[in-house]
Coordinates of C-alpha atoms in Angstrom, one line a residue:
Chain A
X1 CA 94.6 75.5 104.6
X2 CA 91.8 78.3 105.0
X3 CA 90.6 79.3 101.6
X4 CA 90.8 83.8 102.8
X5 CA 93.9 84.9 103.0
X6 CA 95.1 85.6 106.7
X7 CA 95.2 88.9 108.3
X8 CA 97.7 89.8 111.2
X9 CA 95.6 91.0 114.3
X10 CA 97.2 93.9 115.8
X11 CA 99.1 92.5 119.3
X12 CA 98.5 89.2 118.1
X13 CA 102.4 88.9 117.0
X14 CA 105.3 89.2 118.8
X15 CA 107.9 92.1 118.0
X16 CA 111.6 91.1 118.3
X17 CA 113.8 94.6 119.4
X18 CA 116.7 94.3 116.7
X19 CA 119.7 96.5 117.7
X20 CA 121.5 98.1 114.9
X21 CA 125.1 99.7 115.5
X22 CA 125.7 102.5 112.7
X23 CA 129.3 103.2 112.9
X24 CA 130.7 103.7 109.8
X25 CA 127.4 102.7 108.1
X26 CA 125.8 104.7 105.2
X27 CA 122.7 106.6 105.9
X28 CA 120.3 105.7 103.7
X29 CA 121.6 102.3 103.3
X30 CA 120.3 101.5 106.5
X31 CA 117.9 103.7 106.3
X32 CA 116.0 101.8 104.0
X33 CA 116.3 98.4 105.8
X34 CA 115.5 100.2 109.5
X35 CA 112.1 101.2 107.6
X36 CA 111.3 97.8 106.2
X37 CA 111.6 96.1 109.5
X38 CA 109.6 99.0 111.2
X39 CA 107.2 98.7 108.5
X40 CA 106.6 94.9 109.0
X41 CA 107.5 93.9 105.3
X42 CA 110.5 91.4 106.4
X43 CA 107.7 89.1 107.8
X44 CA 105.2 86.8 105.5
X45 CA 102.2 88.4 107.9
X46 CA 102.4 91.5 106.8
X47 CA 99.3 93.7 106.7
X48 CA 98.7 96.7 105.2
X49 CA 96.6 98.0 107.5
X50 CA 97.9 96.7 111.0
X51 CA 101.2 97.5 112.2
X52 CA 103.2 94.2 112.0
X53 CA 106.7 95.7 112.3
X54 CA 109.3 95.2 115.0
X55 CA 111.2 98.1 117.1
X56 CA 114.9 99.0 115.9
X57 CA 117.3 100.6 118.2
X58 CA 120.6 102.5 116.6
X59 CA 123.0 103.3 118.3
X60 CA 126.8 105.4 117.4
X61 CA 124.0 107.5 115.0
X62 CA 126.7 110.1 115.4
X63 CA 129.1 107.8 113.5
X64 CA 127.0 107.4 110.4
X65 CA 128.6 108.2 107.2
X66 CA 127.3 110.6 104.2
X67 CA 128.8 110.1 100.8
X68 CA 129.8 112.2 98.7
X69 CA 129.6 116.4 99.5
X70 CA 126.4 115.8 101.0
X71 CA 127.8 117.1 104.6
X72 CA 128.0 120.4 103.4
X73 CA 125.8 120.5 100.6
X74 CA 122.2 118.9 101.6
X75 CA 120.2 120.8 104.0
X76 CA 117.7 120.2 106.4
X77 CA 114.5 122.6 106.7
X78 CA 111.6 123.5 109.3
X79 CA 109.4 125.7 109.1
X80 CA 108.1 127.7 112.5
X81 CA 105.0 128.8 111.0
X82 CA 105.7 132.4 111.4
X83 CA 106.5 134.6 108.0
X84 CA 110.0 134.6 107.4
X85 CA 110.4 131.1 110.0
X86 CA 112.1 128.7 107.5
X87 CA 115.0 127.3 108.8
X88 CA 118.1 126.2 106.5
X89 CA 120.5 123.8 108.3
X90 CA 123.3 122.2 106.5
X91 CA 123.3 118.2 107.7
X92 CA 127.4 119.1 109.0
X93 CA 126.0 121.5 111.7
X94 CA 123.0 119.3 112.1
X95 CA 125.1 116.4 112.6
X96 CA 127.1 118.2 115.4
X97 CA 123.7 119.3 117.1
X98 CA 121.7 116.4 117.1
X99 CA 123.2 113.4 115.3
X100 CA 120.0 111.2 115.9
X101 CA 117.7 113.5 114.2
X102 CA 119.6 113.1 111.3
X103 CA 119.2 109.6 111.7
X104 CA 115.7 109.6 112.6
X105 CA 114.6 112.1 109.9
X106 CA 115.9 109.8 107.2
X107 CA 113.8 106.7 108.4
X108 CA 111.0 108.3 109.4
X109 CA 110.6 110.1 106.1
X110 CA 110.9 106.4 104.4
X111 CA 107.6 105.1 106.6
X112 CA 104.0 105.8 105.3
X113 CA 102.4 109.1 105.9
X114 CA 99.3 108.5 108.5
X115 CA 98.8 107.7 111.7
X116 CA 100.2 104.5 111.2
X117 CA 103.2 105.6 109.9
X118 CA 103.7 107.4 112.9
X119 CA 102.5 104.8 115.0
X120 CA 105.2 102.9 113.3
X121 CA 108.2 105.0 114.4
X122 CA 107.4 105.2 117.3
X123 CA 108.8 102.0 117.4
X124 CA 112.3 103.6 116.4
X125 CA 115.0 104.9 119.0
X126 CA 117.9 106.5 117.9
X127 CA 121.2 107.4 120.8
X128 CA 124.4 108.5 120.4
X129 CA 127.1 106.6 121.9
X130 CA 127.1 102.6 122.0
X131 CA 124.4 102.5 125.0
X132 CA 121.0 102.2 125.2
X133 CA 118.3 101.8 127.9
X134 CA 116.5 98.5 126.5
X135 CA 118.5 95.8 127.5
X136 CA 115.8 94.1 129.1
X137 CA 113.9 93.8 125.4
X138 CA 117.1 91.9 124.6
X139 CA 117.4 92.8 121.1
X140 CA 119.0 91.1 118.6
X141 CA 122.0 92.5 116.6
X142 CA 121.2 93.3 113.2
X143 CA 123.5 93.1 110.5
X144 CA 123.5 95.3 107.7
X145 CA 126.3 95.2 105.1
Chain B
X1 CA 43.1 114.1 85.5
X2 CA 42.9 114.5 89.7
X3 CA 46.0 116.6 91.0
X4 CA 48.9 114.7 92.7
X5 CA 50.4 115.7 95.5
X6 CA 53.9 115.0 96.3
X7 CA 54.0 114.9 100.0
X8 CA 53.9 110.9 100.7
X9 CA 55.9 110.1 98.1
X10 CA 58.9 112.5 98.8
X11 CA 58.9 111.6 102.3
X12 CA 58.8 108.0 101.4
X13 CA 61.7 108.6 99.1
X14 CA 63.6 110.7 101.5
X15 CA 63.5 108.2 104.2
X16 CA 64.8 105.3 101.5
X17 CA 67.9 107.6 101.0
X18 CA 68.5 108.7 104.6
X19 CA 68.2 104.9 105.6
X20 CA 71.1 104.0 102.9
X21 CA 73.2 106.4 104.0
X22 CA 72.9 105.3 107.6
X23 CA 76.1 105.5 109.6
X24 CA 77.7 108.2 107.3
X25 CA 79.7 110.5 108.7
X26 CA 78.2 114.0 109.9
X27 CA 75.4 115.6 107.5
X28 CA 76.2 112.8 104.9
X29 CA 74.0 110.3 107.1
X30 CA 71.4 113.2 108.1
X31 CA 70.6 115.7 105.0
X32 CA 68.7 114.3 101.9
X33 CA 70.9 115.9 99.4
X34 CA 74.1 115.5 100.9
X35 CA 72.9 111.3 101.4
X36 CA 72.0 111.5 97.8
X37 CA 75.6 112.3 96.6
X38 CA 77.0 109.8 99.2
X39 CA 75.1 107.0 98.2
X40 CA 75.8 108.1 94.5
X41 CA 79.6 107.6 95.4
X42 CA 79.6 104.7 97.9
X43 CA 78.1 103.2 94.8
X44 CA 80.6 103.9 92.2
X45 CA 83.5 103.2 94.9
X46 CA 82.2 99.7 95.4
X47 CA 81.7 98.8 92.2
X48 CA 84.9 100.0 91.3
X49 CA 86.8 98.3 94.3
X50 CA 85.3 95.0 93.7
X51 CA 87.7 94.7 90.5
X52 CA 90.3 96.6 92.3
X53 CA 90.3 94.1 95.0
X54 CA 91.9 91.5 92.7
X55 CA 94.8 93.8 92.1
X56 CA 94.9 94.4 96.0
X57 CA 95.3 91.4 97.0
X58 CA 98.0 90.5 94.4
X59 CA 100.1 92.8 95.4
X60 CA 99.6 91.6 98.9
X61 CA 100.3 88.2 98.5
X62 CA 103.7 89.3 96.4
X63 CA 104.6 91.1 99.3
X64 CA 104.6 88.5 101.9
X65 CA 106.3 86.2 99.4
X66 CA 109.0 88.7 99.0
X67 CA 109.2 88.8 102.8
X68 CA 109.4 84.8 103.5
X69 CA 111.7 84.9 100.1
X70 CA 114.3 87.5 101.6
X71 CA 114.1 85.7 105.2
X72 CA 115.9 82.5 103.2
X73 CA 118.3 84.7 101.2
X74 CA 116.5 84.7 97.5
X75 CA 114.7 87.0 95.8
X76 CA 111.0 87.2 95.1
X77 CA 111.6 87.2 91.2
X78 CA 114.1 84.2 91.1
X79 CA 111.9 81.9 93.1
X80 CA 108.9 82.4 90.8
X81 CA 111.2 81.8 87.9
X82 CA 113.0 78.7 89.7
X83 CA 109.3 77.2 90.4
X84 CA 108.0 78.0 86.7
X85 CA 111.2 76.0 85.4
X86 CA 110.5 73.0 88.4
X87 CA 106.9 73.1 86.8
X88 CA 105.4 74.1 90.2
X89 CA 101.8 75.8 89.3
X90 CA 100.9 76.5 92.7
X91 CA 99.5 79.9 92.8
X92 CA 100.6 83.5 94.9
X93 CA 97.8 83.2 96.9
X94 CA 98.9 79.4 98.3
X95 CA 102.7 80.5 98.4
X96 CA 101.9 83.3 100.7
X97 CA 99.4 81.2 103.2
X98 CA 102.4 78.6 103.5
X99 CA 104.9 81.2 103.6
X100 CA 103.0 81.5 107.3
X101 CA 101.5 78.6 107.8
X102 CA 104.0 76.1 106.9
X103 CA 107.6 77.8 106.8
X104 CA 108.8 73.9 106.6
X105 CA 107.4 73.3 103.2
X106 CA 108.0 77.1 102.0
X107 CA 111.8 76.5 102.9
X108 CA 111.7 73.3 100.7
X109 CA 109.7 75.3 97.7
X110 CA 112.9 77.9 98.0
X111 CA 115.2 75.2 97.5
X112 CA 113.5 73.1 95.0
X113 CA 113.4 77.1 93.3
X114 CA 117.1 78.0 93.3
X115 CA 118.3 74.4 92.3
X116 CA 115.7 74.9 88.5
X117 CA 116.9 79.0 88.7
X118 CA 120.5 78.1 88.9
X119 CA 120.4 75.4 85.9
X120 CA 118.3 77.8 83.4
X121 CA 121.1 80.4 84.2
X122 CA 124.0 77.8 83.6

């Protein structure tokens, strides 16, 4: 066995597509698990500094479930840049917009800050509805209880 | 006493600075003074990172364990226990390399692990 500890090579390993289906699935729950996989820390390679991580697809984000009052009460906010451009948006009106952001938002805000971090969720897609375009990665259900 | 003048010498010294400084970024690698400070720091950062490496890759080599642990449905903190109780010394950095290198071995270290975890607990 080599005496220095080994250190993944970025494109040297192979990323697995794992296909996650949120219905009825809590949102930080899976959350937290979406972002360790795209992080690379569910693999004995992983390296800080190299992006060992595999690619998640969700799909049904629209069916993802928040406990609690959180619906109504927990708000999502931009800001445009312009005085007076912060945007409030309660996560009920969000989730009628754009389900996946909600989705999205939560992992992505889990992920390191950096340009690996965003290098990182890149490797994320998010749809509504139970299809998606990457069949041909031929991902591999992940189960989340 | 003859008078000394500094000319030789300061260049001398500049160029000793400008050459450790070499490959800094912007006016770090080109001014004297800025150099100076660089060097100054690079210093301290090195010496200090040398003991922090330790740390570093400790934590490194606890998270690939946790990751090869997880993968065979324990927990990073009851294999370590399990393989203190089975009188297994071998160290984080070894567990980690054959977490990788030898998953067939690592999966036999997990179950040697839960078999001394479960008796302590019973």
């Amino acid at each position: 066995m080599p005496r220095q500890t080994t250190f993944a090579k970025t494109g040297e390993l192979d990323k697995t597509w794992h296909h996650l289906d949120a219905r009825g699935k809590v949102l930080g729950r899976i959350a937290t698990e979406v972002a360790t996989i795209l992080m690379g820390k569910h693999r004995p390679e992983y390296t800080p500094h190299v992006d060992t991580g595999d690619c998640v697809i969700i799909t049904n984000a629209e069916q993802v479930v928040l406990t609690g009052r959180k619906a109504q009460q927990k708000t999502m906010q931009r800001f445009s840049g312009y005085p007076g451009g912060q945007k409030v948006e309660s996560y009920e009106s969000l989730m009628e917009r754009h389900p996946e952001r909600v989705v999205e938002k939560a992992i992505t805000r889990m992920l390191p800050k950096g340009r690996l971090g965003r290098q990182m969720a890149k490797k994320l897609h998010v749809y509504v509805g139970d299809q998606h375009p990457h069949q041909a990665q031929q991902p591999v259900a992940l189960e989340i209880n | 006493m003859p008078r000394v003048r500094k000319g030789a010498a300061r260049n001398k010294a500049r160029r000793r600075i400008l050459r450790n400084a070499r490959g800094y970024f912007g006016t770090k690698s080109r001014h004297k003074q800025q150099a100076k400070v660089a060097i100054l720091r690079a210093g301290n950062f090195a010496f200090r990172d040398r003991r922090n490496r330790k740390r570093d890759f400790r934590r490194l080599w606890i998270t690939r364990i946790t990751a090869a642990c997880r993968m065979r449905g324990t927990r990073y903190s009851v294999f370590m226990h399990g393989l203190q109780q089975a009188g297994i010394l071998l160290n984080r950095k070894m567990l980690s390399q054959m977490a990788i290198e030898d998953p067939a071995s690592f999966d036999e270290l997990v179950q040697v692990a839960s078999e001394h975890a479960s008796k302590a607990a019973a």
